[in-house]
CSV table of C-alpha atoms in Angstrom, one decimal:
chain,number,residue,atom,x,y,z
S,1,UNK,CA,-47.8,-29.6,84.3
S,2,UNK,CA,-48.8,-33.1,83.0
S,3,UNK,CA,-49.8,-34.8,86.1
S,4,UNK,CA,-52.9,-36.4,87.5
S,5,UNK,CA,-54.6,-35.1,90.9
S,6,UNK,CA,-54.6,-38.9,92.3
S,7,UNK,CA,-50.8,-39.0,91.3
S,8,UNK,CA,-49.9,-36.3,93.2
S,9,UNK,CA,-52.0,-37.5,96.2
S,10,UNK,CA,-48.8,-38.6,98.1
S,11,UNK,CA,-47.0,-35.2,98.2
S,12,UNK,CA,-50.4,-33.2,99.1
S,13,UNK,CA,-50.7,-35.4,102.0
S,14,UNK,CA,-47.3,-35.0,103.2
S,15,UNK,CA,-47.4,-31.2,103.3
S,16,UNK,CA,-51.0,-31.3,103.4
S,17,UNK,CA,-52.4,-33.2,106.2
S,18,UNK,CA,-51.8,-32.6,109.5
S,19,UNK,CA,-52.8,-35.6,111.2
S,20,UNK,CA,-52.2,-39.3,110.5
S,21,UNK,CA,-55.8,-41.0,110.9
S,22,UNK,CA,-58.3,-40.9,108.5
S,23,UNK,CA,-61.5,-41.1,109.8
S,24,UNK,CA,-63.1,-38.0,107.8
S,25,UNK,CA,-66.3,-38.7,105.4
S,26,UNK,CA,-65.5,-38.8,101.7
S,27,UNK,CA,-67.5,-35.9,99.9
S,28,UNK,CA,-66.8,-37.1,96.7
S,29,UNK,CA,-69.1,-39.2,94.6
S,30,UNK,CA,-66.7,-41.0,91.8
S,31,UNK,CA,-63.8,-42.1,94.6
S,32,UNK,CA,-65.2,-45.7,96.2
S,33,UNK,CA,-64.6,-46.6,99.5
S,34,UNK,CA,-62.3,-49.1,97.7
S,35,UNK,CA,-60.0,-46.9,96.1
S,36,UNK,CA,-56.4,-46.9,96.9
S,37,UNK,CA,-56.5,-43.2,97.2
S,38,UNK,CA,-60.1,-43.0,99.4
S,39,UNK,CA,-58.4,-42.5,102.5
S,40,UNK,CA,-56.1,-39.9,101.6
S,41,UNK,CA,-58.8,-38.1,99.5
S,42,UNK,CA,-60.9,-38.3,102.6
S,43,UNK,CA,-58.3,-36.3,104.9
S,44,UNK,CA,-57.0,-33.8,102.4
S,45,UNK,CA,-60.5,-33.0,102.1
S,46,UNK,CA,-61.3,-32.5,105.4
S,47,UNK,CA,-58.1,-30.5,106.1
S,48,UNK,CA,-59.6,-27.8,103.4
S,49,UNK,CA,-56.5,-29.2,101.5
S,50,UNK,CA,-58.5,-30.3,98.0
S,51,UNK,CA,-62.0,-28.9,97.3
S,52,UNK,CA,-63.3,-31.1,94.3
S,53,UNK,CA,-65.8,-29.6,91.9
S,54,UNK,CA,-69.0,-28.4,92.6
S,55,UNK,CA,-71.1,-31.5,91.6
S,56,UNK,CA,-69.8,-33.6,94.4
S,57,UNK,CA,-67.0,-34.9,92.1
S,58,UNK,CA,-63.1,-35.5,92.6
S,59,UNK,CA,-61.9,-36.1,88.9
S,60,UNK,CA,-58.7,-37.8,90.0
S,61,UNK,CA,-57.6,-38.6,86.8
S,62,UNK,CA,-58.3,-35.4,85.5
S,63,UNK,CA,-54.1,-33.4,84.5
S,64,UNK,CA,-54.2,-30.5,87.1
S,65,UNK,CA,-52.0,-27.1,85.9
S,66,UNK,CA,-49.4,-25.8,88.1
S,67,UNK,CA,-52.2,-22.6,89.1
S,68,UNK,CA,-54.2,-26.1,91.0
S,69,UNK,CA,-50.9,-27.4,92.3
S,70,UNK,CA,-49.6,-24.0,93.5
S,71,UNK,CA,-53.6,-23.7,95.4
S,72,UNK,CA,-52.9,-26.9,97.4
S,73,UNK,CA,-49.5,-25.8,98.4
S,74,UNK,CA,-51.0,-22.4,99.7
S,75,UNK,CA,-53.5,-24.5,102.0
S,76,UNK,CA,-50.4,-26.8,103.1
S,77,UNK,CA,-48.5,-23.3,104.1
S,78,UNK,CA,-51.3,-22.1,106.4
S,79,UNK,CA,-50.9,-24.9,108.5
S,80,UNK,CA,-49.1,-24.6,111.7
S,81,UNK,CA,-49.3,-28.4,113.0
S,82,UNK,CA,-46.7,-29.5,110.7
S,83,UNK,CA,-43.5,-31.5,111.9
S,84,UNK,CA,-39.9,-30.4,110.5
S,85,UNK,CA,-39.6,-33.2,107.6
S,86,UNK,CA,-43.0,-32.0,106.1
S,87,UNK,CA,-42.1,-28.2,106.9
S,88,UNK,CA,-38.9,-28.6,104.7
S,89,UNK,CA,-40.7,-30.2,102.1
S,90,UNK,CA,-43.3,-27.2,102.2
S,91,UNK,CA,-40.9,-24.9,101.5
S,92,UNK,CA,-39.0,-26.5,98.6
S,93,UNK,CA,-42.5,-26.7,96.9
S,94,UNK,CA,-43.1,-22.9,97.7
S,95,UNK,CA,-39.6,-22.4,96.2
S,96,UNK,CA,-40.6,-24.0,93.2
S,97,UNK,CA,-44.2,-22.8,92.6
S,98,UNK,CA,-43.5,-19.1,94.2
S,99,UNK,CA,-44.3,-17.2,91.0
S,100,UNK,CA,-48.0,-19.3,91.3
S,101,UNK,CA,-48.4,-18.0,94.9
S,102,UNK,CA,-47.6,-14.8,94.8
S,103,UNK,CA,-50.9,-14.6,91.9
S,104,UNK,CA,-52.5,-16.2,94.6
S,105,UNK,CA,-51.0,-13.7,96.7
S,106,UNK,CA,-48.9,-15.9,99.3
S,107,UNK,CA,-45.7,-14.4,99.8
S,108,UNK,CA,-42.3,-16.6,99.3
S,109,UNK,CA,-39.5,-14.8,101.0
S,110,UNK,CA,-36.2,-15.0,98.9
S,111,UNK,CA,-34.9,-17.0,101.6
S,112,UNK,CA,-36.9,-19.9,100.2
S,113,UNK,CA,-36.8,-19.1,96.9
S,114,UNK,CA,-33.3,-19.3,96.9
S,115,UNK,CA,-32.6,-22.2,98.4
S,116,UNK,CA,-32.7,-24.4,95.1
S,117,UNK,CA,-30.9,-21.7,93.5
S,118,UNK,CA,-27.8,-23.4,92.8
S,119,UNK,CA,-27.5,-27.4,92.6
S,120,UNK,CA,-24.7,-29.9,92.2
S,121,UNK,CA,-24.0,-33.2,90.4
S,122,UNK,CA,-20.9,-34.8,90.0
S,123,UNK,CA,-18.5,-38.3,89.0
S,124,UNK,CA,-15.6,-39.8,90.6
S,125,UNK,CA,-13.6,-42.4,87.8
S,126,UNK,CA,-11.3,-45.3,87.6
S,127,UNK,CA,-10.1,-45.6,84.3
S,128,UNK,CA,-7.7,-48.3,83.1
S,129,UNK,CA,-6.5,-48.5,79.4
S,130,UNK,CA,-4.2,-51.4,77.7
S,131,UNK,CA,-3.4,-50.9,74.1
S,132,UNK,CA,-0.9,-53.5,72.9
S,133,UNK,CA,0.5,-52.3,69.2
S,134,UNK,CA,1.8,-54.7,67.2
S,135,UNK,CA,3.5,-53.9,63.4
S,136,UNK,CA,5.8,-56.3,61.5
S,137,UNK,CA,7.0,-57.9,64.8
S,138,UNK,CA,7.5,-55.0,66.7
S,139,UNK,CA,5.3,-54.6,69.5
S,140,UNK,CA,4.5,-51.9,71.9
S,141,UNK,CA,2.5,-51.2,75.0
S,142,UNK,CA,1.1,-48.3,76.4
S,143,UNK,CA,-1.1,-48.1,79.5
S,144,UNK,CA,-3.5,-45.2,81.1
S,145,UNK,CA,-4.2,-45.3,84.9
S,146,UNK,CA,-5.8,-42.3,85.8
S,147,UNK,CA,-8.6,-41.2,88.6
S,148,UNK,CA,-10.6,-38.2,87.4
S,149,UNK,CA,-13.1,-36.0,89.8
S,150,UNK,CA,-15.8,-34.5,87.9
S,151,UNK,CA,-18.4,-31.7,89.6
S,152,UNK,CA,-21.3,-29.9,87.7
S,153,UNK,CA,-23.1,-27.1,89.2
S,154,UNK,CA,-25.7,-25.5,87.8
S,155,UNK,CA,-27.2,-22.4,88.8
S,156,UNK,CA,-30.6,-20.9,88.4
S,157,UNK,CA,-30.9,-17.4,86.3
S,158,UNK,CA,-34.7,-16.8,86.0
S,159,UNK,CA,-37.6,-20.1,85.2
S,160,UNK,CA,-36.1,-19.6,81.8
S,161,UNK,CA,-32.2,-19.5,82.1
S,162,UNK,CA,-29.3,-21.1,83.9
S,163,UNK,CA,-25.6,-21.3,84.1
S,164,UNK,CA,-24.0,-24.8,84.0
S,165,UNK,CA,-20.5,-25.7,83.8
S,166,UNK,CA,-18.1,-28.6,84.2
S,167,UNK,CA,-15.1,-28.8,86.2
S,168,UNK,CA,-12.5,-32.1,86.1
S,169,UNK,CA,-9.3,-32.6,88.4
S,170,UNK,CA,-7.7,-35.8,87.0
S,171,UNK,CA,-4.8,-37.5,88.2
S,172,UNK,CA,-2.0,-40.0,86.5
S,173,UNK,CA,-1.6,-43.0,88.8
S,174,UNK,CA,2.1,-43.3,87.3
S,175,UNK,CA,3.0,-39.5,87.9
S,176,UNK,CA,2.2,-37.0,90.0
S,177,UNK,CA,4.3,-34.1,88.3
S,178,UNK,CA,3.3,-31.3,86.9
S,179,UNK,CA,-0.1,-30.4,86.5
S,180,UNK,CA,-1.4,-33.8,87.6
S,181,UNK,CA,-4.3,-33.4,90.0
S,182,UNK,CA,-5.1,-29.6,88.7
S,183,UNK,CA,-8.4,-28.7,88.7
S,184,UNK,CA,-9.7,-27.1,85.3
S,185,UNK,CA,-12.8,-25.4,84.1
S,186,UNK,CA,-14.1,-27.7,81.1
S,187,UNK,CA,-16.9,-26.3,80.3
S,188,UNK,CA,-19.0,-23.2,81.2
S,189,UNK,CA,-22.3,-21.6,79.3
S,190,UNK,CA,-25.8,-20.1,79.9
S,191,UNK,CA,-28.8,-22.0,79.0
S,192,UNK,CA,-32.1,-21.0,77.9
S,193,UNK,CA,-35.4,-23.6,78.1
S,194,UNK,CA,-38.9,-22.5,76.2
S,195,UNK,CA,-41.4,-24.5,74.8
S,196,UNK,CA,-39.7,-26.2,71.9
S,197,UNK,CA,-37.2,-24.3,72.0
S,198,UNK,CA,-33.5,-23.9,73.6
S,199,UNK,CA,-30.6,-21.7,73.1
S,200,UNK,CA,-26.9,-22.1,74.4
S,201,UNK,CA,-24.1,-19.7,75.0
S,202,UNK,CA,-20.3,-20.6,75.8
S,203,UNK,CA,-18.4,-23.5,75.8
S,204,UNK,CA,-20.1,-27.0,75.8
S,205,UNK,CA,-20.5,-30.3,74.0
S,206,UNK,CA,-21.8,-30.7,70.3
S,207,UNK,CA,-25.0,-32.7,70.1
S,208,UNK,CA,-25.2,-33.7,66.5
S,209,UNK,CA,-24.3,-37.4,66.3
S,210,UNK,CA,-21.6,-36.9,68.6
S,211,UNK,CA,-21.0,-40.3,69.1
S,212,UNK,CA,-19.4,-40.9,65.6
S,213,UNK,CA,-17.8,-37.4,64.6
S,214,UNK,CA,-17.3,-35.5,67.6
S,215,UNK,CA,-18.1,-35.2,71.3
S,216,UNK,CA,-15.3,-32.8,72.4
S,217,UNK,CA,-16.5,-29.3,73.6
S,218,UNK,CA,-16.2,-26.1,71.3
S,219,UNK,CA,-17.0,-22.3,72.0
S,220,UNK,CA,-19.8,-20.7,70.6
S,221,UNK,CA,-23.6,-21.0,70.4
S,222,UNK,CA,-26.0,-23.6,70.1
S,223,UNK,CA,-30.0,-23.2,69.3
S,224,UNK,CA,-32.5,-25.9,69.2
S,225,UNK,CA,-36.1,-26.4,68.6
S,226,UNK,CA,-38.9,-28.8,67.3
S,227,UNK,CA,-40.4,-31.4,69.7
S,228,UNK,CA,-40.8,-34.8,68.1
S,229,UNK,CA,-38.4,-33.5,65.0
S,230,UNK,CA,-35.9,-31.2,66.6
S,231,UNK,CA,-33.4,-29.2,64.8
S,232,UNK,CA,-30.1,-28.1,65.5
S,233,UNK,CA,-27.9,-25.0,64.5
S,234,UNK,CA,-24.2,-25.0,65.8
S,235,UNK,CA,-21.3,-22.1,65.4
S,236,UNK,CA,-18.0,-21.6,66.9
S,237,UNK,CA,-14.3,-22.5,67.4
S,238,UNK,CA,-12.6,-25.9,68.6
S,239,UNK,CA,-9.5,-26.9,69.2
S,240,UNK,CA,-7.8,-29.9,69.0
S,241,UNK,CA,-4.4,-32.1,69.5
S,242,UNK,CA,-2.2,-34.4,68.5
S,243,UNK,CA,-0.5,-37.6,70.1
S,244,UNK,CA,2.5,-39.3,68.9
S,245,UNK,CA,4.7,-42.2,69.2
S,246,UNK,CA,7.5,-43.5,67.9
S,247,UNK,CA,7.8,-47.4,66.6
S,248,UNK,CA,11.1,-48.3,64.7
S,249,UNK,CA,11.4,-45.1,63.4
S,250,UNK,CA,8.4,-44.0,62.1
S,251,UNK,CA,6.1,-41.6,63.5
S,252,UNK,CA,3.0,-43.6,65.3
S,253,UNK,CA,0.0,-42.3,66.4
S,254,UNK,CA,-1.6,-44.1,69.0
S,255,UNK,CA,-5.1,-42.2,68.8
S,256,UNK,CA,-5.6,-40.8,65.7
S,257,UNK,CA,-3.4,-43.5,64.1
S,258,UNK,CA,-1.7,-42.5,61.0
S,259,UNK,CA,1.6,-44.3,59.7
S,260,UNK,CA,3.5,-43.5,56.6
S,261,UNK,CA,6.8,-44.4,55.1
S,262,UNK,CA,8.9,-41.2,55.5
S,263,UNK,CA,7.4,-40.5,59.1
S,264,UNK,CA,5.6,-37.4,58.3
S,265,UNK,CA,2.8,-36.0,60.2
S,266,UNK,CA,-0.3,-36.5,58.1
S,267,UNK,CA,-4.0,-36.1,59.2
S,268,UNK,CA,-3.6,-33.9,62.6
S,269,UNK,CA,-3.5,-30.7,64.0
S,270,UNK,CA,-3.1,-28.5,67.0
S,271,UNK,CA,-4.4,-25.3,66.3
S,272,UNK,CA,-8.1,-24.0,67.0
S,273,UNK,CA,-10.5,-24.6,63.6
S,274,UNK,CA,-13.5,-22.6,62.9
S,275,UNK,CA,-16.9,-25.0,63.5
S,276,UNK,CA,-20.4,-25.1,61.9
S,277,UNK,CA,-23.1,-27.7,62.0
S,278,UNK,CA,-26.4,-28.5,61.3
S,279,UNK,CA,-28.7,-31.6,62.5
S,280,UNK,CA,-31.7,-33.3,62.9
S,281,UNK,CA,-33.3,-35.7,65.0
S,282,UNK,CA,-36.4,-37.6,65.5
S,283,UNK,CA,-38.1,-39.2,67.9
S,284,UNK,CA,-41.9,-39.7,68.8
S,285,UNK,CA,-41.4,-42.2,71.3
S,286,UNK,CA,-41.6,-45.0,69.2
S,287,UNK,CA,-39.3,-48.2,68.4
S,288,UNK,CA,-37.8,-46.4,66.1
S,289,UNK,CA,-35.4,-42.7,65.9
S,290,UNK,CA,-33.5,-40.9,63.4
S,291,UNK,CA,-30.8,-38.2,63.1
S,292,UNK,CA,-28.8,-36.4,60.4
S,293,UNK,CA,-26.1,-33.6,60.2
S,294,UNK,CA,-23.7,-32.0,58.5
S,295,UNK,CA,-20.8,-30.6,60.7
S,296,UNK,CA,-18.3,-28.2,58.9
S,297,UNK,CA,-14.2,-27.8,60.2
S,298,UNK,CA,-11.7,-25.5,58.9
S,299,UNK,CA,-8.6,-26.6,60.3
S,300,UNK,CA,-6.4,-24.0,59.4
S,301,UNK,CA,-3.2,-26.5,58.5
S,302,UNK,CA,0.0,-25.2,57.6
S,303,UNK,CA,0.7,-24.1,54.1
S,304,UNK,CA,-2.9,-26.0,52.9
S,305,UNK,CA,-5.0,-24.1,50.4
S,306,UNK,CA,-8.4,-26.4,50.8
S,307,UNK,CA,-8.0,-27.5,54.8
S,308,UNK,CA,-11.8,-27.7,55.7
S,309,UNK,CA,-13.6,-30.6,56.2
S,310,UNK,CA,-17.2,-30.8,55.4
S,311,UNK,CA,-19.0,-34.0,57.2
S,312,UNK,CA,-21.9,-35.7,56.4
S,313,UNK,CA,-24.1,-38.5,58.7
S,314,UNK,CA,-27.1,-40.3,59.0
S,315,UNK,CA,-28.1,-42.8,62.0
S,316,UNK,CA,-30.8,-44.9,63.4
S,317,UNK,CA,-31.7,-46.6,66.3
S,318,UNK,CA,-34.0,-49.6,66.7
S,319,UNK,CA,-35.5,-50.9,69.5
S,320,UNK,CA,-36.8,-54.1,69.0
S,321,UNK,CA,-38.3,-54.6,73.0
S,322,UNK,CA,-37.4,-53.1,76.3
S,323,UNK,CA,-34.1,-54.9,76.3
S,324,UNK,CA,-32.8,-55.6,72.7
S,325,UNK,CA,-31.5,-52.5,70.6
S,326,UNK,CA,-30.0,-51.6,67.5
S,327,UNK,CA,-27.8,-48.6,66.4
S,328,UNK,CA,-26.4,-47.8,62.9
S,329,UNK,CA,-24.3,-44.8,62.0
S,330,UNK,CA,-22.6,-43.2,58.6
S,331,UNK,CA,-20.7,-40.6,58.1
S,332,UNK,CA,-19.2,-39.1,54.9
S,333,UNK,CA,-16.2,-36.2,54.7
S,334,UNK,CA,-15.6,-34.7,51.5
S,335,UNK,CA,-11.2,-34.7,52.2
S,336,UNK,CA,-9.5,-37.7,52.0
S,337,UNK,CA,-5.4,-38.0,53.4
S,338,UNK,CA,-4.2,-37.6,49.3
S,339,UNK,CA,-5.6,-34.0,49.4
S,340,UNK,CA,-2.9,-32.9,52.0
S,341,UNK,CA,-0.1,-35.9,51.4
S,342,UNK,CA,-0.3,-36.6,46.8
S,343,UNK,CA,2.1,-39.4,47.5
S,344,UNK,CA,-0.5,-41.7,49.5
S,345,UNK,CA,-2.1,-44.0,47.6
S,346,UNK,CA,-5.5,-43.0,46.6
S,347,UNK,CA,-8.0,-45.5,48.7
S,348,UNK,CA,-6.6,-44.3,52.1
S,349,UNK,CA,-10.1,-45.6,53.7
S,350,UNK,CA,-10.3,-42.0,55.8
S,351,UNK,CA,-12.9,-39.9,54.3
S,352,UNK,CA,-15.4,-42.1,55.8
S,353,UNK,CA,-16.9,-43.6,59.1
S,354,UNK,CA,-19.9,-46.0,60.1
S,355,UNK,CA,-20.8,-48.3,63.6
S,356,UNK,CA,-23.0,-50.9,64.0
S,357,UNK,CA,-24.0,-51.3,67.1
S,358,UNK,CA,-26.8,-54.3,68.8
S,359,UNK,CA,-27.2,-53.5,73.0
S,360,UNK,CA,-29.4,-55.7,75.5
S,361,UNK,CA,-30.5,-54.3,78.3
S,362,UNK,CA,-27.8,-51.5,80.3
S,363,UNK,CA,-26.6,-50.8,83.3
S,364,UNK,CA,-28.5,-48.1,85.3
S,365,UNK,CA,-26.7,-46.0,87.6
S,366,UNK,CA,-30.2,-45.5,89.9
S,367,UNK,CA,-31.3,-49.0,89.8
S,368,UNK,CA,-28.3,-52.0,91.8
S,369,UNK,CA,-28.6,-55.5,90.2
S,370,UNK,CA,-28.7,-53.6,86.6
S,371,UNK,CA,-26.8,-54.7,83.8
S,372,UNK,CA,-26.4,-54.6,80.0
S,373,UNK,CA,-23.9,-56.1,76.9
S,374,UNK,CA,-23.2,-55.2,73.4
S,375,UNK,CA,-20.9,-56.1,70.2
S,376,UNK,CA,-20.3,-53.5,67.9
S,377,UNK,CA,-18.3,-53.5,64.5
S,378,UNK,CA,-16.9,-49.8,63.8
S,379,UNK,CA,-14.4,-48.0,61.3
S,380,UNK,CA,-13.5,-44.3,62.3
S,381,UNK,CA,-11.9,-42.5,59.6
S,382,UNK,CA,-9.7,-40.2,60.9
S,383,UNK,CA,-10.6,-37.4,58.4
S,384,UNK,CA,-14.4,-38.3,59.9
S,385,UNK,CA,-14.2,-39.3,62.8
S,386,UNK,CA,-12.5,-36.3,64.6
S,387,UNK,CA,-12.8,-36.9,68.6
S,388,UNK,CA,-15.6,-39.6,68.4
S,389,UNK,CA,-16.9,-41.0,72.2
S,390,UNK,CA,-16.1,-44.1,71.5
S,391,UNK,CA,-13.1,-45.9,73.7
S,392,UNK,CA,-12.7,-49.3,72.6
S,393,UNK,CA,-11.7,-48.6,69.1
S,394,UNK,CA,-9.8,-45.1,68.1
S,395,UNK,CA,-10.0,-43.1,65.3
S,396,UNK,CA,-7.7,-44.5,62.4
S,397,UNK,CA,-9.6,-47.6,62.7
S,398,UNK,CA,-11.6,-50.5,62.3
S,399,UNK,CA,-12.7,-53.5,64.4
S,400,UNK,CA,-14.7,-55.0,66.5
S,401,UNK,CA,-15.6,-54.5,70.1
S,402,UNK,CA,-17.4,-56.2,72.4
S,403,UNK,CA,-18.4,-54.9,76.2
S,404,UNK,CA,-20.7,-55.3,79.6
S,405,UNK,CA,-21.7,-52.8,82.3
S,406,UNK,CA,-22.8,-53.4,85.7
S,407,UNK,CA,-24.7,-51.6,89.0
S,408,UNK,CA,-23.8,-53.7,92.2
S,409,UNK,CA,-24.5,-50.6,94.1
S,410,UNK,CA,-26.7,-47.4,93.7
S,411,UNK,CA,-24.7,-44.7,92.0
S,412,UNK,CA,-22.2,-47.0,91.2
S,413,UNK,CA,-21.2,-48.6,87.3
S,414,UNK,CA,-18.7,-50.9,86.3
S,415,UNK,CA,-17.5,-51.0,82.6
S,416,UNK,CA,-15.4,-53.5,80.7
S,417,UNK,CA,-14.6,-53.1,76.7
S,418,UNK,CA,-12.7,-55.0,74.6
S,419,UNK,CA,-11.4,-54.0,71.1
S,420,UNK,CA,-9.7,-55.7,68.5
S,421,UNK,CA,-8.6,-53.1,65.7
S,422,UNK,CA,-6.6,-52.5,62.6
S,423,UNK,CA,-5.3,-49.6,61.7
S,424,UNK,CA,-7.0,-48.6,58.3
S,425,UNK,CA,-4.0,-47.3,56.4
S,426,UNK,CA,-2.1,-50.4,56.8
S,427,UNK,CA,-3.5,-53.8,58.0
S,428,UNK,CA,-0.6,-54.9,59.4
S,429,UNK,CA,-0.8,-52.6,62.0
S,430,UNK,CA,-3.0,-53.8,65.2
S,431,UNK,CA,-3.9,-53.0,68.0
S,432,UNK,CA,-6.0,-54.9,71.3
S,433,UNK,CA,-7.4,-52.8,73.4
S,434,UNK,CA,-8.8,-53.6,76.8
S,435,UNK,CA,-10.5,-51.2,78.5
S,436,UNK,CA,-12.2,-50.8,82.4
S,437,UNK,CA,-13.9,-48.4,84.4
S,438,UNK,CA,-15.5,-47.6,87.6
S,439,UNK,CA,-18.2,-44.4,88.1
S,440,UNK,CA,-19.7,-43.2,91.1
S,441,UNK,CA,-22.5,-40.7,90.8
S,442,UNK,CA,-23.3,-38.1,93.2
């Protein structure tokens, strides 16, 4: 427990003092009368709440371990003079520091131990998506409008593990038939937190430069471990989809765009691949991080000998002061679109991916007034990039994008993107997309 005794002054003398004037002598012989914390030193000491060391000093800048923390909480229990605000309080620290107190032997009924057991976070969004398509004068527009509710619980196992999941009901604003407005389970595992070490089991998102490759969830396990260099080991299944359109009689796709003359289907598929991956990442807390990973798919195509994908990336994030950043990714797949359609021409542009990315400042969700902007250049081969995060450019791409965020409230964010695109198997196909969101955190 890396904290300070003087630091955690203020919550000792909520649940620790009873009364609210200090007027008790200061035993200690290294806190002034000056001190900020002299008062409240003064009282706590007087209450029997904090006992010092034997040779008259305090040593408030001294860490204290959660065996010293879980003492002063024992004392704050005893008392009796209390009001209901610092009572409640009292008890969610008992909660939290119960295997402490019962060494010390002070009991902690389940009651209160439980109470914390099981907590709740959650979103509601506003999305609105334009894409406006535009290939040898044909144009074509296609709009998203959807609301999407978003709750996370999480609930306690033992001080080691817990089980987290995600649910999401989301709702077309230009239909409400069928299964719009369902509520679905999104994600679910159990989660295991040592020192330096973390292990998942279920279903949940991939962490190895998911912003490039792929964020989307998969089933399996995860492990991690390392402090300032932390290595990941990821197995399991994933599944993805296709989406299609149709523009003067070819096959479009408007995500993972692919065009070709005769209006096959190149470059997708909706069956469930086996996944593997590998990465590392560091950061020490300076200007300056890493990460690299390799992140294997086998697809399981159709009447395709050699349908696995093997992915390689590296990235890199600069941060020049507390409000100028800058982000470089690259990513490498050893198929290209020729392996799976011979009549292509060779340099289809999809076995590879990089973003280049400079941010100033950023919206905060906790802070109002907060703000941030950023212009990013990006090309997302679709053989690399497989369900990148990114939503002002999609995968079959390249382009530039350019966006701001916004806090005018606590809680709440406002996004705005705008990407101009090409499609990188043929030039002449476009597409602007303009992009806005609204979050609220709770």
């Amino acid at each position: 427990m890396k904290k300070t005794l003087v630091s955690a002054l203020t919550t000792a003398l909520v649940v620790g003092a009873a009364s609210t004037t200090f007027a008790a002598a200061n035993p200690f012989s290294d806190v002034p009368a000056d001190h900020w914390a002299y008062d409240a030193v003064s009282q706590l000491a007087a209450d029997g709440v904090i006992e010092g060391y034997g040779d008259t000093t305090f040593r408030g800048n001294q860490n204290i371990t959660r065996y010293e923390m879980a003492q002063m909480i024992a004392k704050a229990m005893a008392k009796t003079d209390v009001s209901a605000a610092d009572k409640a309080l009292i008890d969610k620290l008992a909660a939290e520091f119960s295997d402490e107190l019962n060494n010390l032997g002070v009991r902690v009924s389940n009651l209160e131990r439980n109470a914390d057991m099981v907590k709740w976070n959650g979103m509601a969004r506003y999305t609105y998506t334009q894409d406006k398509y535009e290939y040898q004068g044909n144009k074509l527009k296609e709009k998203d409008d959807k609301l999407l509710l978003r709750l996370e619980p999480s609930a306690e196992v033992n001080s080691n593990w817990h089980v987290k999941a995600r649910l999401e009901a989301q709702t077309d604003l230009k239909s409400d038939e069928g299964d719009n407005g369902n509520v679905s389970l999104k994600r679910v595992w159990a989660q295991g937190d040592y020192n330096n070490f973390q292990v998942k089991l279920g279903k949940f998102g991939s962490t190895i430069n998911n912003t490039l490759i792929f964020d989307n969830p998969y089933s399996g396990a995860a492990v991690t471990f390392g402090k300032d260099l932390k290595a990941t080991l990821e197995a399991g299944r994933v599944g993805t989809g296709e989406l299609s359109k149709t523009l003067n009689g070819r096959v479009f796709y408007a995500k993972a765009s692919q065009l070709t003359e005769d209006g096959n289907k190149i470059g997708l598929v909706d069956k469930t691949a086996s996944y593997q991956g590998i990465g590392l990442a560091y950061d020490n807390g300076s200007k300056l991080t890493g990460r690299a990973g390799y992140q294997h798919f086998d697809w399981n195509y159709d009447d395709v000998d050699n349908d696995d994908v093997g992915i390689w990336s590296v990235g890199a994030n600069y941060r020049f002061d507390k409000n100028v950043a800058f982000d470089a990714s690259y990513a490498k797949s050893n198929r290209s679109l020729t392996d799976y359609e011979p009549n292509l021409k060779e340099d289809d542009g999809q076995d590879k991916s990089y973003a280049f990315e400079l941010d100033y400042k950023g919206a905060q969700k906790q802070n109002a007034g907060t703000w941030g902007m950023w212009v990013a250049y990006r090309y997302l081969g679709a053989l690399t990039s497989v369900k990148p995060t990114y939503d002002g450019i999609h995968e079959g791409y390249k382009g530039w994008e350019v966006g701001a965020n916004y806090t005018p409230f606590k809680n709440v964010v406002g996004t705005l993107r705008y990407g101009d695109t090409k499609n990188l198997y043929n030039n002449d196909l476009k597409d602007k997309i303009f992009f806005g969101r609204v979050e609220v955190f709770f």
